[in-house]
Amino acid sequence: MMLTLFARLYYVQLLDPNKPVQTAHLTHNGNIVVPAPRGLIVDAQGRPLVANTSVQAITVSRDLLQRRRDKGAAVLTKLAGLLHTSEAQLAKEITPCSPKVPAPCSTGEPYAPVTVATNAPTSVVLAISEHREDFPAVRVETVTVPTYPNGSLAAHLLGYTSDVTVADKKTNSALNDADTIGASGLEEQYDAALRGVDGTQVVQLNPQGYTVGTGAETAPRQGDTLVTSIDAKVQKLAESSLAQQIKDSRKAGKPATSGAVVVLDPNTGRIIASASYPTYNPTQFIGGISQTEYRALTDPAAGTPLLDRAIAGEYAPGSTFKLITSSSLVTHNQITTSGIYPCPGSLAVDGRVKTNFESEHLGPINLRDALGYSCDTFFYAPTAAEYYADQSRLAKGQAPNEYLQRMAAQFGVGRAPGVDLPAGEQSAGSYADRETRLARWRANRASYCAAAKRGYPDVANRASRTYLTALAAENCTDGWRYRAGDNADMSIGQGETTMSPLQLAVAYSALVNGGRIWEPTLGWAVVDAHGDVVRTINPKVRNRVPVSATLFRYIADSLDFSRGYAVSGAFAYIGTKYQNRIGGKTGTAEVFGKQDTSWLATWGPTSKDAKGNTKAKFVVVGMIEQAGTGASAAGPMLKRIWDGLFGANGKPILPGIRPEQTLPKIAPQVKVAHR
Amino acid sequence: MTLVAREPKAPFSLTPTLMPLGRRERGYDIPLAVTALALALIGAVLVWAATRDAQLAAGANPQSFLYRHLINIVIAAALMLAAARLDARLLRLFGPIVYLASLAGLLLVLVAGTTINGAHAWIRLSASVELQPSEFMKLGLIVGMGVLFTRRSGDRDEAAPPTTLDVILGIGLIAVPFGLIMVQPDLGSAMVLACAAFGVLVAANVSPRWTIGLLLVGIAAAVIAVKVGVLADYQLARFASFTDPQHDPQGAAYNVTQAHIAIANGGLFGTGLFNGPQTNGGFVPEQQTDFVFSVAGEEFGLLGGGLIVALFAFLCWRGLRIAREADQVGRLLAVGIVCWFAFQSFQNIGMNLGLTPVTGVPLPFVSYGGSSMFAQGLAIGLLQAVHRRSSA
């Protein structure tokens, strides 16, 4: 028996020709990813909007801690004291994630050091560096984090980055847990260019996975630079003027909850500035945002600071929409530019009395004055007539023309503007027509009828309650019906008509660029580390609106501020040096349950081309919610911007009062010190 | 004639005063004790090597298994010394008690046992102390059978073959614990138990009709068990992976494959203590218990492994020598114990070498584990007791 065992032992250890090989040798290699610094985002002059800086980060090596008798509890307790957190919290953060380990946990390789604090205060760094023996396995490392040299400037456009999630890795296998990924705005849109290529640090691991040495290191390659068409100075002016106006309007007793400004180059489709109020500090997102902070940024009570109202907001454009209404009515010969039409103080449409703003009565006027004084009733009659014409076409079995709706669509209403931002961050705007009305009624009839039955017991205001209940009752039975009043509402940019400030800027650009509807852009070029342009980003012309140059010339002339008090938008600009060089249209949109939205769409400095068509270098659109009339709030707000552009108090911001047309020279990147 | 120091029917005492004076002069079988101790100390080093790195990795004391193994050796040695002082009369008294106590332990396991590695075989005494009654049952059965088969010959040395009734009672003695251990299920321990009991039957001069018959019944039962599916799945998987090691290399055969790699890489001299990559890497599961032999194979090579085999051979030879010189009850005990050690060490080293299927039995003295060490210490003690009272 024992001989058998010995013989077998002899065979296994010495004779066996097919001895199994021990493959798990003393060490094997592991890779620690060294994240690449993200590329910069710069403005049209090459000034950084997002830069990188080196900060001190505190990292903890869990595998080194685990080898200590107390599993590093003492070290973590001491470290937690410095970082004002708890030992348990730190222990959780450095434990590798697994199905049994819920967040917070470390998503990196088990042997890679885990960052427990970025941008650590100098006092903490010193405390750790001076007492190295008290903090084994704790290291102070230099890492690059984004910085915002201009604070919150253009925060909505730049967006923010976040840690890589499981879903991200599914869509892009090259992503690593140590990376940051653009999560919104330009950071998301141009993430592939900005992210760069991660480096690797090879480490030798023993069979238990503990680091025993380091090997070759591949340096990370910083991401490319994104040059934008944003001009930091114009952006700054737009934001400060917006904030100033919010303050002034509030002082005047208006809620003035929020607002937006867009500055667009109508000839190239490039966005020069885009401001939204309230705004936020993008540094909050560095290294991950807390739940509390994120809730504050998305809290409606705080004005949803994260929402970019200039591009992702949707508001009734009010009278600024009359550009589109006039284009439609004249193009389809429903009115003429030489005709005189009534402008009564009120008009009954479809059995409902609709009034002018403050029931102003102007008598019979032409289109020029209807636009200049912004008469609403002027537009009611032809658009109501259009409605009835379509109804008789329907009765005859023909499709309705719905000229106004088709023209609105040509100007880009109801379709995302196609700006180079993530799809979820640009709104399409909307308008009502027979088809959408019917579809919506079919989908919502049950809830309308239920609301009508229930009333609105939770609405305190009795008048509101009665109105809402009546509205629900009407929607329940007749919600499918598109009425003459709806068409009249649309003609003055009310009812279900909404646009974002950017969409309105794109529409007004068509007025002064020969009818081109741009898909506007923020990005201008991607420049690599050598300063060479990798690619240029050019806005596309989506379509040309079917409006004659003659009509556009007529409308632009009608709204030129040189006409003084005959143009409502000119009020704030009368007496300025550049009064004769700009034009604009006000809007005062009524919103149920709220005060009016104040709009102003302007263009300038104007010039005439050979054919006498009006040209402009900039289109500037401003909007403030719940701030009163266009002339009273948006007017002074945009005046400060125009003052800057024209150099009313010194030199013009942009030399020659025109947008920058040549790409800035981007210096080759200096290698960013890392780790 | 023998001189009796005291009235034989005096109240029992643990002092060996009941021992015939003429035989008291015989001492201990020192080579036997030294062999067992050597195996246990080799075991201590191997257990240390097997657990050191994993303990380090877990942040625990790397010597903790070494210390506990050494403490087990000390306790086992004390038990050996105590058992060595027993005589036949005390055995007769204790025999049934040992047997019944072990049986009670097995029953307790069924009711309140702890499951380790698929077998419901442990009684948890405290957070760190667990007893495995099946280890003591081996000893209890040998002693119980020895006492049963010699009850009519009493203290006398004359052999009297067991009657049919004795044999049937004996089979009953085997069947009950065998069944209980199979239920746990711990096939390895049950087979060791059967093997030791079979040795006692043969040594007791039971008629070949019985022994050969039992052997045939046992084989038939095994075949039926496999066919009908009485065995647990993991046991069948182990058999399947034994016949085909590639059957499930990550599952049942993993242990065998990893142990094979470790031993094969040992060569003639081994990699040296603490230098076995397979051992340090923790690739062989259960390496400090059932697969402790693979540590010897890897780190001490053919020489180390051969030494362990040789020590077992020597141990068994010493045990058989004691059996040959002993009286009837002594012979039965010695043969039973030798069969136990021989079969269990063969089975354990065999499975490390891929010769026999994997069944969870530890390598006597060498493997880490208190219960088996204590039972084996008591067994060596009993061998010593038999040796001390056998005629020169």
Short mmCIF file of N, CA, C and O in Angstrom, two decimals, chain A residues 532-574:
data_model
loop_
_atom_site.label_atom_id
_atom_site.label_comp_id
_atom_site.label_asym_id
_atom_site.label_seq_id
_atom_site.Cartn_x
_atom_site.Cartn_y
_atom_site.Cartn_z
N ASP A 532 -2.38 72.57 -34.41
CA ASP A 532 -2.93 72.40 -35.75
C ASP A 532 -4.44 72.15 -35.70
O ASP A 532 -4.92 71.43 -34.81
N VAL A 533 -5.14 72.72 -36.65
CA VAL A 533 -6.59 72.55 -36.69
C VAL A 533 -6.92 71.14 -37.18
O VAL A 533 -6.49 70.74 -38.27
N VAL A 534 -7.60 70.37 -36.36
CA VAL A 534 -7.99 69.02 -36.74
C VAL A 534 -9.23 69.07 -37.62
O VAL A 534 -9.32 68.38 -38.64
N ARG A 535 -10.18 69.88 -37.22
CA ARG A 535 -11.34 70.06 -38.07
C ARG A 535 -12.01 71.38 -37.74
O ARG A 535 -11.89 71.89 -36.61
N THR A 536 -12.69 71.93 -38.73
CA THR A 536 -13.44 73.16 -38.52
C THR A 536 -14.91 72.80 -38.48
O THR A 536 -15.37 71.95 -39.24
N ILE A 537 -15.62 73.41 -37.56
CA ILE A 537 -17.05 73.15 -37.43
C ILE A 537 -17.80 74.31 -38.08
O ILE A 537 -17.59 75.47 -37.70
N ASN A 538 -18.59 73.99 -39.08
CA ASN A 538 -19.30 75.05 -39.78
C ASN A 538 -20.81 74.88 -39.64
O ASN A 538 -21.32 73.79 -39.84
N PRO A 539 -21.50 75.97 -39.33
CA PRO A 539 -22.96 75.88 -39.28
C PRO A 539 -23.50 75.58 -40.68
O PRO A 539 -22.89 75.94 -41.68
N LYS A 540 -24.61 74.83 -40.70
CA LYS A 540 -25.23 74.50 -41.99
C LYS A 540 -26.46 75.37 -42.20
O LYS A 540 -27.15 75.74 -41.24
N VAL A 541 -26.70 75.70 -43.46
CA VAL A 541 -27.97 76.35 -43.78
C VAL A 541 -29.01 75.24 -43.90
O VAL A 541 -28.88 74.34 -44.71
N ARG A 542 -30.02 75.28 -43.04
CA ARG A 542 -31.02 74.22 -43.05
C ARG A 542 -31.98 74.42 -44.23
O ARG A 542 -32.30 73.50 -44.94
N ASN A 543 -32.41 75.65 -44.40
CA ASN A 543 -33.31 75.94 -45.52
C ASN A 543 -33.36 77.45 -45.72
O ASN A 543 -32.80 78.22 -44.89
N ARG A 544 -33.96 77.87 -46.83
CA ARG A 544 -34.21 79.29 -47.03
C ARG A 544 -35.71 79.49 -46.93
O ARG A 544 -36.48 78.72 -47.49
N VAL A 545 -36.10 80.51 -46.17
CA VAL A 545 -37.55 80.71 -46.01
C VAL A 545 -38.11 81.28 -47.32
O VAL A 545 -37.45 82.11 -47.98
N PRO A 546 -39.32 80.85 -47.71
CA PRO A 546 -39.90 81.30 -49.00
C PRO A 546 -40.52 82.69 -48.87
O PRO A 546 -41.73 82.86 -49.04
N VAL A 547 -39.66 83.66 -48.54
CA VAL A 547 -40.13 85.03 -48.36
C VAL A 547 -39.28 85.92 -49.27
O VAL A 547 -38.05 85.75 -49.32
N SER A 548 -39.94 86.82 -49.96
CA SER A 548 -39.21 87.64 -50.93
C SER A 548 -38.29 88.63 -50.24
O SER A 548 -38.56 89.07 -49.11
N ALA A 549 -37.20 88.96 -50.90
CA ALA A 549 -36.26 89.95 -50.37
C ALA A 549 -36.98 91.29 -50.18
O ALA A 549 -36.70 92.03 -49.23
N THR A 550 -37.91 91.59 -51.08
CA THR A 550 -38.66 92.84 -50.99
C THR A 550 -39.42 92.91 -49.68
O THR A 550 -39.41 93.94 -48.99
N LEU A 551 -40.06 91.81 -49.32
CA LEU A 551 -40.84 91.80 -48.08
C LEU A 551 -39.92 91.96 -46.87
O LEU A 551 -40.19 92.72 -45.95
N PHE A 552 -38.80 91.22 -46.88
CA PHE A 552 -37.86 91.32 -45.76
C PHE A 552 -37.33 92.75 -45.63
O PHE A 552 -37.18 93.28 -44.52
N ARG A 553 -37.04 93.37 -46.80
CA ARG A 553 -36.57 94.74 -46.79
C ARG A 553 -37.63 95.63 -46.14
O ARG A 553 -37.35 96.47 -45.30
N TYR A 554 -38.90 95.41 -46.53
CA TYR A 554 -40.03 96.19 -46.01
C TYR A 554 -40.14 96.03 -44.50
O TYR A 554 -40.28 97.01 -43.75
N ILE A 555 -40.05 94.74 -44.04
CA ILE A 555 -40.20 94.49 -42.59
C ILE A 555 -39.04 95.11 -41.82
O ILE A 555 -39.22 95.77 -40.79
N ALA A 556 -37.81 94.91 -42.33
CA ALA A 556 -36.63 95.47 -41.64
C ALA A 556 -36.73 96.99 -41.57
O ALA A 556 -36.43 97.59 -40.53
N ASP A 557 -37.15 97.60 -42.66
CA ASP A 557 -37.30 99.06 -42.66
C ASP A 557 -38.38 99.49 -41.68
O ASP A 557 -38.25 100.48 -40.97
N SER A 558 -39.47 98.71 -41.63
CA SER A 558 -40.58 99.06 -40.73
C SER A 558 -40.13 99.06 -39.28
O SER A 558 -40.66 99.80 -38.46
N LEU A 559 -39.19 98.18 -38.97
CA LEU A 559 -38.79 97.99 -37.57
C LEU A 559 -37.46 98.68 -37.27
O LEU A 559 -36.87 98.47 -36.21
N ASP A 560 -36.98 99.54 -38.20
CA ASP A 560 -35.71 100.22 -37.96
C ASP A 560 -35.91 101.28 -36.89
O ASP A 560 -36.89 102.03 -36.91
N PHE A 561 -34.96 101.31 -35.96
CA PHE A 561 -35.11 102.22 -34.82
C PHE A 561 -34.99 103.70 -35.23
O PHE A 561 -35.31 104.59 -34.45
N SER A 562 -34.53 103.93 -36.47
CA SER A 562 -34.48 105.32 -36.93
C SER A 562 -35.89 105.91 -37.00
O SER A 562 -36.06 107.12 -37.06
N ARG A 563 -36.91 105.04 -36.98
CA ARG A 563 -38.28 105.53 -37.03
C ARG A 563 -38.73 106.05 -35.67
O ARG A 563 -39.85 106.52 -35.50
N GLY A 564 -37.87 105.94 -34.69
CA GLY A 564 -38.15 106.55 -33.39
C GLY A 564 -39.37 105.94 -32.72
O GLY A 564 -39.51 104.71 -32.69
N TYR A 565 -40.25 106.82 -32.21
CA TYR A 565 -41.38 106.34 -31.41
C TYR A 565 -42.38 105.53 -32.23
O TYR A 565 -43.29 104.93 -31.68
N ALA A 566 -42.22 105.52 -33.57
CA ALA A 566 -43.11 104.70 -34.39
C ALA A 566 -42.77 103.22 -34.26
O ALA A 566 -43.50 102.37 -34.74
N VAL A 567 -41.64 102.89 -33.62
CA VAL A 567 -41.27 101.49 -33.39
C VAL A 567 -41.14 101.28 -31.89
O VAL A 567 -40.36 101.96 -31.22
N SER A 568 -41.97 100.37 -31.36
CA SER A 568 -42.02 100.21 -29.90
C SER A 568 -40.68 99.79 -29.33
O SER A 568 -40.32 100.20 -28.23
N GLY A 569 -39.93 98.98 -30.08
CA GLY A 569 -38.64 98.50 -29.56
C GLY A 569 -37.61 99.59 -29.43
O GLY A 569 -36.61 99.43 -28.73
N ALA A 570 -37.82 100.71 -30.12
CA ALA A 570 -36.80 101.75 -30.17
C ALA A 570 -36.77 102.62 -28.93
O ALA A 570 -35.82 103.38 -28.72
N PHE A 571 -37.79 102.49 -28.05
CA PHE A 571 -37.95 103.42 -26.93
C PHE A 571 -36.67 103.63 -26.13
O PHE A 571 -36.31 104.76 -25.82
N ALA A 572 -36.01 102.52 -25.81
CA ALA A 572 -34.81 102.64 -24.96
C ALA A 572 -33.63 103.18 -25.74
O ALA A 572 -32.61 103.51 -25.14
N TYR A 573 -33.74 103.22 -27.05
CA TYR A 573 -32.57 103.53 -27.88
C TYR A 573 -32.61 104.92 -28.48
O TYR A 573 -31.68 105.33 -29.15
N ILE A 574 -33.73 105.62 -28.26
CA ILE A 574 -33.86 106.94 -28.86
C ILE A 574 -32.85 107.88 -28.22
O ILE A 574 -32.71 107.94 -27.01
#
